[in-house]
Tab-separated table of C-alpha atoms (C1' of nucleotides) in Angstrom:
chain	number	residue	atom	x	y	z
A	545	MET	CA	12.775	8.620	5.899
A	546	GLU	CA	12.707	6.880	9.273
A	547	GLN	CA	9.821	4.628	10.259
A	548	ARG	CA	8.915	5.021	13.926
A	549	VAL	CA	5.216	4.325	13.675
A	550	ASN	CA	3.545	1.669	15.730
A	551	ILE	CA	2.328	-1.161	13.496
A	552	PRO	CA	-0.190	-3.468	15.223
A	553	GLU	CA	0.269	-7.198	15.545
A	554	ALA	CA	-1.942	-9.334	13.355
A	555	ILE	CA	-4.882	-10.928	15.089
A	556	HIS	CA	-5.214	-13.759	12.591
A	557	GLY	CA	-1.589	-14.629	11.913
A	558	GLY	CA	-2.368	-17.398	9.430
A	559	ILE	CA	-4.482	-15.249	7.191
A	560	VAL	CA	-1.935	-12.456	7.187
A	561	ARG	CA	0.967	-14.785	6.500
A	562	ASP	CA	-0.884	-16.324	3.588
A	563	ALA	CA	-1.886	-12.916	2.245
A	564	LYS	CA	1.697	-11.724	2.453
A	565	ASN	CA	2.671	-14.437	0.013
A	566	ARG	CA	-0.175	-13.857	-2.381
A	567	MET	CA	-0.277	-10.035	-2.409
A	568	PRO	CA	0.776	-8.336	-5.659
A	569	GLU	CA	3.997	-6.393	-5.338
A	570	GLU	CA	4.034	-2.752	-4.252
A	571	GLY	CA	5.064	-1.534	-7.682
A	572	PHE	CA	1.979	-2.997	-9.275
A	573	CYS	CA	-0.319	-1.493	-6.630
A	574	HIS	CA	1.344	1.853	-7.107
A	575	SER	CA	0.943	1.776	-10.885
A	576	LEU	CA	-2.652	0.685	-10.611
A	577	ALA	CA	-3.470	3.481	-8.174
A	578	GLY	CA	-1.611	5.936	-10.384
A	579	PHE	CA	-3.730	4.899	-13.332
A	580	PHE	CA	-6.999	5.307	-11.435
A	581	LYS	CA	-5.800	8.632	-10.055
A	582	VAL	CA	-5.699	9.952	-13.598
A	583	LEU	CA	-9.352	8.976	-13.985
A	584	GLY	CA	-10.154	10.563	-10.627
A	585	ASP	CA	-10.686	14.104	-11.843
A	586	THR	CA	-13.899	15.541	-13.240
A	587	THR	CA	-12.203	17.536	-15.974
A	588	ARG	CA	-10.234	14.537	-17.222
A	589	VAL	CA	-13.319	12.313	-17.152
A	590	ARG	CA	-15.237	14.913	-19.149
A	591	ILE	CA	-12.419	15.113	-21.678
A	592	LEU	CA	-12.464	11.339	-22.096
A	593	LEU	CA	-16.240	11.271	-22.465
A	594	ALA	CA	-15.997	14.052	-25.043
A	595	LEU	CA	-13.325	12.221	-27.022
A	596	ALA	CA	-15.476	9.105	-26.888
A	597	LEU	CA	-17.924	11.074	-29.052
A	598	SER	CA	-15.438	12.482	-31.515
A	599	GLU	CA	-11.838	13.352	-32.187
A	600	MET	CA	-11.349	16.984	-31.169
A	601	CYS	CA	-8.748	19.711	-31.006
A	602	VAL	CA	-7.755	21.509	-27.820
A	603	ALA	CA	-9.791	24.633	-28.507
A	604	ASP	CA	-12.902	22.567	-29.230
A	605	ILE	CA	-12.622	20.723	-25.928
A	606	ALA	CA	-12.025	23.966	-24.061
A	607	CYS	CA	-15.113	25.482	-25.656
A	608	LEU	CA	-17.207	22.385	-25.036
A	609	LEU	CA	-16.287	22.203	-21.355
A	610	GLY	CA	-16.233	25.960	-20.756
A	611	MET	CA	-12.631	25.982	-19.602
A	612	THR	CA	-9.430	27.696	-20.683
A	613	GLN	CA	-7.183	26.302	-23.378
A	614	SER	CA	-4.356	26.117	-20.858
A	615	ALA	CA	-6.268	24.065	-18.319
A	616	ILE	CA	-7.332	21.601	-21.019
A	617	SER	CA	-3.844	21.364	-22.461
A	618	HIS	CA	-2.373	20.589	-19.053
A	619	GLN	CA	-4.898	17.825	-18.477
A	620	LEU	CA	-4.414	16.427	-21.967
A	621	ARG	CA	-0.765	16.005	-21.128
A	622	VAL	CA	-1.666	13.960	-18.051
A	623	LEU	CA	-4.028	11.831	-20.125
A	624	ARG	CA	-1.412	11.393	-22.834
A	625	GLN	CA	1.215	10.284	-20.327
A	626	ALA	CA	-1.256	7.732	-18.981
A	627	ARG	CA	-1.783	6.514	-22.542
A	628	LEU	CA	-5.470	7.277	-22.313
A	629	VAL	CA	-5.490	9.699	-25.222
A	630	LYS	CA	-3.275	10.246	-28.234
A	631	ALA	CA	-2.671	13.295	-30.398
A	632	ARG	CA	-1.953	13.841	-34.079
A	633	ARG	CA	-0.810	17.143	-35.451
A	634	MET	CA	-2.628	18.621	-38.463
A	635	GLY	CA	-0.818	21.834	-39.174
A	636	LYS	CA	-1.118	24.046	-36.153
A	637	ILE	CA	-3.969	22.006	-34.742
A	638	SER	CA	-3.563	19.012	-32.411
A	639	LEU	CA	-6.316	16.478	-32.809
A	640	TYR	CA	-6.885	14.324	-29.739
A	641	SER	CA	-8.650	10.985	-29.532
A	642	LEU	CA	-8.952	8.056	-27.157
A	643	ASP	CA	-5.846	5.903	-27.239
A	644	ASP	CA	-7.654	2.559	-27.349
A	645	GLU	CA	-10.945	0.784	-26.783
A	646	HIS	CA	-9.979	-0.060	-23.240
A	647	VAL	CA	-10.702	3.437	-22.083
A	648	GLU	CA	-14.388	3.175	-22.838
A	649	SER	CA	-14.746	-0.217	-21.194
A	650	ILE	CA	-13.062	1.028	-18.028
A	651	VAL	CA	-15.338	4.028	-17.866
A	652	ALA	CA	-18.308	1.773	-18.516
A	653	GLU	CA	-17.219	-0.520	-15.688
A	654	GLY	CA	-17.027	2.455	-13.337
A	655	ALA	CA	-20.457	3.651	-14.396
A	656	LYS	CA	-21.798	0.172	-13.712
A	657	HIS	CA	-20.601	0.413	-10.122
A	658	LEU	CA	-22.290	3.788	-9.701
A	659	SER	CA	-25.654	2.549	-10.890
A	660	HIS	CA	-25.229	-0.505	-8.698
A	661	GLY	CA	-24.920	1.800	-5.680
A	662	ASP	CA	-28.083	3.666	-6.667
A	663	ARG	CA	-30.120	0.500	-6.668
A	664	ARG	CA	-29.904	-0.160	-2.932
B	4	MET	CA	-17.190	32.671	-7.499
B	5	GLU	CA	-16.979	34.867	-10.584
B	6	GLN	CA	-15.906	33.508	-13.958
B	7	ARG	CA	-13.628	35.928	-15.756
B	8	VAL	CA	-11.529	33.407	-17.637
B	9	ASN	CA	-11.135	33.539	-21.331
B	10	ILE	CA	-12.784	30.522	-22.950
B	11	PRO	CA	-11.627	29.946	-26.542
B	12	GLU	CA	-13.982	29.773	-29.482
B	13	ALA	CA	-14.479	26.362	-31.006
B	14	ILE	CA	-12.619	25.728	-34.212
B	15	HIS	CA	-14.984	23.024	-35.398
B	16	GLY	CA	-18.348	24.442	-34.386
B	17	GLY	CA	-20.379	21.538	-35.726
B	18	ILE	CA	-18.516	18.919	-33.761
B	19	VAL	CA	-18.720	20.935	-30.563
B	20	ARG	CA	-22.425	21.643	-30.968
B	21	ASP	CA	-23.120	17.974	-31.540
B	22	ALA	CA	-20.967	16.969	-28.588
B	23	LYS	CA	-22.755	19.457	-26.342
B	24	ASN	CA	-25.978	17.577	-26.982
B	25	ARG	CA	-24.536	14.144	-26.477
B	26	MET	CA	-22.293	14.746	-23.467
B	27	PRO	CA	-23.352	13.109	-20.179
B	28	GLU	CA	-24.423	15.600	-17.517
B	29	GLU	CA	-21.931	17.160	-15.133
B	30	GLY	CA	-23.290	15.258	-12.139
B	31	PHE	CA	-22.523	11.936	-13.761
B	32	CYS	CA	-18.985	12.991	-14.667
B	33	HIS	CA	-18.446	14.208	-11.131
B	34	SER	CA	-19.674	10.967	-9.584
B	35	LEU	CA	-17.604	8.892	-11.953
B	36	ALA	CA	-14.461	10.874	-11.204
B	37	GLY	CA	-15.227	10.664	-7.488
B	38	PHE	CA	-15.449	6.918	-7.734
B	39	PHE	CA	-12.131	6.586	-9.567
B	40	LYS	CA	-10.536	9.006	-7.125
B	41	VAL	CA	-11.222	6.494	-4.367
B	42	LEU	CA	-9.305	3.891	-6.370
B	43	GLY	CA	-6.522	6.391	-7.006
B	44	ASP	CA	-4.549	5.792	-3.837
B	45	THR	CA	-1.947	3.084	-3.310
B	46	THR	CA	-3.048	2.261	0.221
B	47	ARG	CA	-6.667	1.843	-0.787
B	48	VAL	CA	-5.731	-0.288	-3.787
B	49	ARG	CA	-3.613	-2.500	-1.557
B	50	ILE	CA	-6.467	-2.841	0.902
B	51	LEU	CA	-8.799	-3.902	-1.894
B	52	LEU	CA	-6.292	-6.388	-3.269
B	53	ALA	CA	-5.823	-7.783	0.235
B	54	LEU	CA	-9.553	-8.162	0.780
B	55	ALA	CA	-9.788	-9.869	-2.588
B	56	LEU	CA	-7.709	-12.628	-0.990
B	57	SER	CA	-9.593	-12.905	2.268
B	58	GLU	CA	-11.913	-11.184	4.694
B	59	MET	CA	-9.759	-9.416	7.277
B	60	CYS	CA	-9.954	-7.286	10.372
B	61	VAL	CA	-8.402	-3.848	10.671
B	62	ALA	CA	-5.366	-4.979	12.651
B	63	ASP	CA	-4.628	-7.734	10.129
B	64	ILE	CA	-4.652	-5.279	7.231
B	65	ALA	CA	-2.466	-2.854	9.158
B	66	CYS	CA	0.035	-5.617	9.876
B	67	LEU	CA	-0.045	-6.913	6.319
B	68	LEU	CA	0.573	-3.487	4.812
B	69	GLY	CA	2.962	-2.280	7.505
B	70	MET	CA	0.846	0.720	8.418
B	71	THR	CA	-0.854	2.032	11.528
B	72	GLN	CA	-4.306	0.925	12.585
B	73	SER	CA	-5.470	4.524	12.382
B	74	ALA	CA	-4.356	5.048	8.803
B	75	ILE	CA	-6.075	1.833	7.721
B	76	SER	CA	-9.245	2.663	9.587
B	77	HIS	CA	-9.447	6.076	7.944
B	78	GLN	CA	-9.047	4.559	4.489
B	79	LEU	CA	-11.545	1.807	5.216
B	80	ARG	CA	-14.071	4.487	5.943
B	81	VAL	CA	-13.466	6.025	2.520
B	82	LEU	CA	-13.802	2.624	0.886
B	83	ARG	CA	-16.965	1.905	2.846
B	84	GLN	CA	-18.544	5.196	1.819
B	85	ALA	CA	-17.752	4.377	-1.817
B	86	ARG	CA	-19.461	1.005	-1.291
B	87	LEU	CA	-16.277	-0.796	-2.247
B	88	VAL	CA	-15.965	-2.678	1.037
B	89	LYS	CA	-18.358	-3.695	3.752
B	90	ALA	CA	-17.823	-4.508	7.423
B	91	ARG	CA	-19.419	-6.906	9.862
B	92	ARG	CA	-18.805	-6.740	13.594
B	93	MET	CA	-17.794	-9.897	15.460
B	94	GLY	CA	-17.508	-8.797	19.047
B	95	LYS	CA	-14.820	-6.178	19.239
B	96	ILE	CA	-13.465	-7.069	15.827
B	97	SER	CA	-14.623	-5.540	12.541
B	98	LEU	CA	-14.279	-7.908	9.628
B	99	TYR	CA	-13.967	-6.203	6.264
B	100	SER	CA	-14.578	-7.688	2.841
B	101	LEU	CA	-15.185	-6.510	-0.725
B	102	ASP	CA	-18.695	-5.188	-1.151
B	103	ASP	CA	-19.391	-6.978	-4.423
B	104	GLU	CA	-17.882	-8.761	-7.411
B	105	HIS	CA	-17.691	-5.529	-9.374
B	106	VAL	CA	-14.690	-4.380	-7.438
B	107	GLU	CA	-12.489	-7.159	-8.728
B	108	SER	CA	-13.583	-6.683	-12.319
B	109	ILE	CA	-12.846	-2.969	-12.170
B	110	VAL	CA	-9.400	-3.599	-10.749
B	111	ALA	CA	-8.836	-6.261	-13.395
B	112	GLU	CA	-9.864	-3.819	-16.116
B	113	GLY	CA	-7.348	-1.302	-14.795
B	114	ALA	CA	-4.619	-3.920	-14.691
B	115	LYS	CA	-5.424	-4.805	-18.287
B	116	HIS	CA	-4.740	-1.220	-19.316
B	117	LEU	CA	-1.409	-1.251	-17.504
B	118	SER	CA	-0.190	-4.388	-19.228
B	119	HIS	CA	-1.412	-2.988	-22.510
B	120	GLY	CA	0.869	-0.004	-22.008
B	121	ASP	CA	3.843	-2.266	-21.296
B	122	ARG	CA	3.466	-4.038	-24.579
B	123	ARG	CA	4.345	-1.087	-26.829
C	933	DT	C1'	10.112	38.066	-43.046
C	934	DG	C1'	6.454	39.474	-39.555
C	935	DA	C1'	1.721	38.889	-37.937
C	936	DA	C1'	-1.661	35.813	-36.483
C	937	DT	C1'	-3.223	31.610	-34.572
C	938	DG	C1'	-3.181	27.152	-32.009
C	939	DT	C1'	-0.861	24.662	-28.607
C	940	DA	C1'	2.423	23.673	-24.791
C	941	DT	C1'	4.582	24.662	-20.496
C	942	DG	C1'	6.779	26.741	-16.126
C	943	DA	C1'	5.721	29.068	-11.842
C	944	DA	C1'	2.649	30.313	-8.269
C	945	DC	C1'	-1.233	29.711	-5.431
C	946	DA	C1'	-5.343	27.851	-3.433
C	947	DA	C1'	-7.656	23.727	-2.398
C	948	DC	C1'	-7.477	19.101	-1.215
C	949	DT	C1'	-5.730	14.721	0.964
C	950	DA	C1'	-3.240	10.958	3.557
C	951	DT	C1'	-1.006	10.216	7.590
C	952	DT	C1'	-0.030	10.969	12.468
C	953	DC	C1'	-1.213	11.842	17.172
C	954	DA	C1'	-4.309	11.889	20.752
C	955	DT	C1'	-8.397	10.335	22.295
C	956	DA	C1'	-13.079	8.456	22.173
C	957	DT	C1'	-16.149	4.549	21.642
C	958	DA	C1'	-17.256	-0.303	22.037
C	959	DA	C1'	-16.776	-4.984	23.553
C	960	DT	C1'	-14.675	-8.678	26.490
C	961	DC	C1'	-13.037	-10.537	30.683
C	962	DG	C1'	-11.278	-10.618	35.426
D	1407	DC	C1'	-16.881	-2.324	38.332
D	1408	DG	C1'	-11.999	-1.437	36.141
D	1409	DA	C1'	-8.544	-3.187	32.823
D	1410	DT	C1'	-7.679	-4.515	28.329
D	1411	DT	C1'	-8.223	-4.788	23.497
D	1412	DA	C1'	-10.054	-3.489	18.817
D	1413	DT	C1'	-11.720	0.065	16.229
D	1414	DA	C1'	-13.233	4.842	15.038
D	1415	DT	C1'	-12.575	9.670	14.627
D	1416	DG	C1'	-11.239	14.803	15.104
D	1417	DA	C1'	-7.487	18.031	14.500
D	1418	DA	C1'	-3.148	19.206	12.705
D	1419	DT	C1'	0.201	18.976	9.187
D	1420	DA	C1'	3.012	17.895	5.259
D	1421	DG	C1'	2.620	16.757	0.689
D	1422	DT	C1'	0.063	16.796	-3.612
D	1423	DT	C1'	-2.739	18.700	-7.367
D	1424	DG	C1'	-5.684	21.656	-10.656
D	1425	DT	C1'	-6.144	26.088	-12.377
D	1426	DT	C1'	-4.452	30.574	-13.717
D	1427	DC	C1'	-1.236	33.737	-15.704
D	1428	DA	C1'	2.417	34.741	-18.532
D	1429	DT	C1'	5.001	33.282	-22.089
D	1430	DA	C1'	7.313	30.139	-25.301
D	1431	DC	C1'	6.983	27.192	-29.301
D	1432	DA	C1'	5.101	25.897	-33.826
D	1433	DT	C1'	2.638	26.544	-38.020
D	1434	DT	C1'	0.351	29.178	-41.621
D	1435	DC	C1'	-0.216	32.991	-44.528
D	1436	DA	C1'	0.327	37.615	-46.422
DNA sequence: TGAATGTATGAACAACTATTCATATAATCG
DNA sequence: CGATTATATGAATAGTTGTTCATACATTCA
């Protein structure tokens, strides 16, 4: 794709030059945003908060959240690909749980920011 | 809007009933997802990482990221509304910076998850 | 084996979003 | 004042995404 947009000159050249050297690479920024994007959906957040309470199968989550099995299954796939949840098969049932302890601390960190905003 | 979707029965009624009592309310889930959604865009992540290095004006960020002033300004508004960045006017220049220390710890927590995934 | 049940998935569509373009606002300086 | 510069913003658009519907896959059981 061709770039014909008009990028402005920096006003503080020194700061920009320095920042250019110290900025993380694009790939990292992209991955980081991709990770947060997964957390940026109400249904997926609710699934994670549910799994923080207990391991559950797809039908249980669907019932709990009042959504279809298909919708939940699609979102579980997104969460699995992001390594936020993991599944184990027990017969015809798939039991989902949080993939690691990180998940809860990230959610907690986000919640902290929300309550911080309320306080002002 | 009418709900005519077919919600499945729970398979493990006890677990679901218990979870229904302990789940955070919808509003909280929605706010939390909304917050992460703001972090779920590469441009906004790059802006935050840039401002973690130094306070900058709009034109500087645009130059640093190789994007138009307009695109940056639009995203800064989103970040401002989410209380992730703040601005102070110095004459005709708007200087942006991270709103609080939380921002960096949230980003760091996300990065931790990414590197965790790499390790397997 | 065939029926029943739980889960996964592809396609389609509606809703949302990030960027661009044009233009408005705001501040400085001659 | 008018010109210039920095930023903000509304409208349009192209690209993305979450849910639904239909259906496939997988497992159990009679």
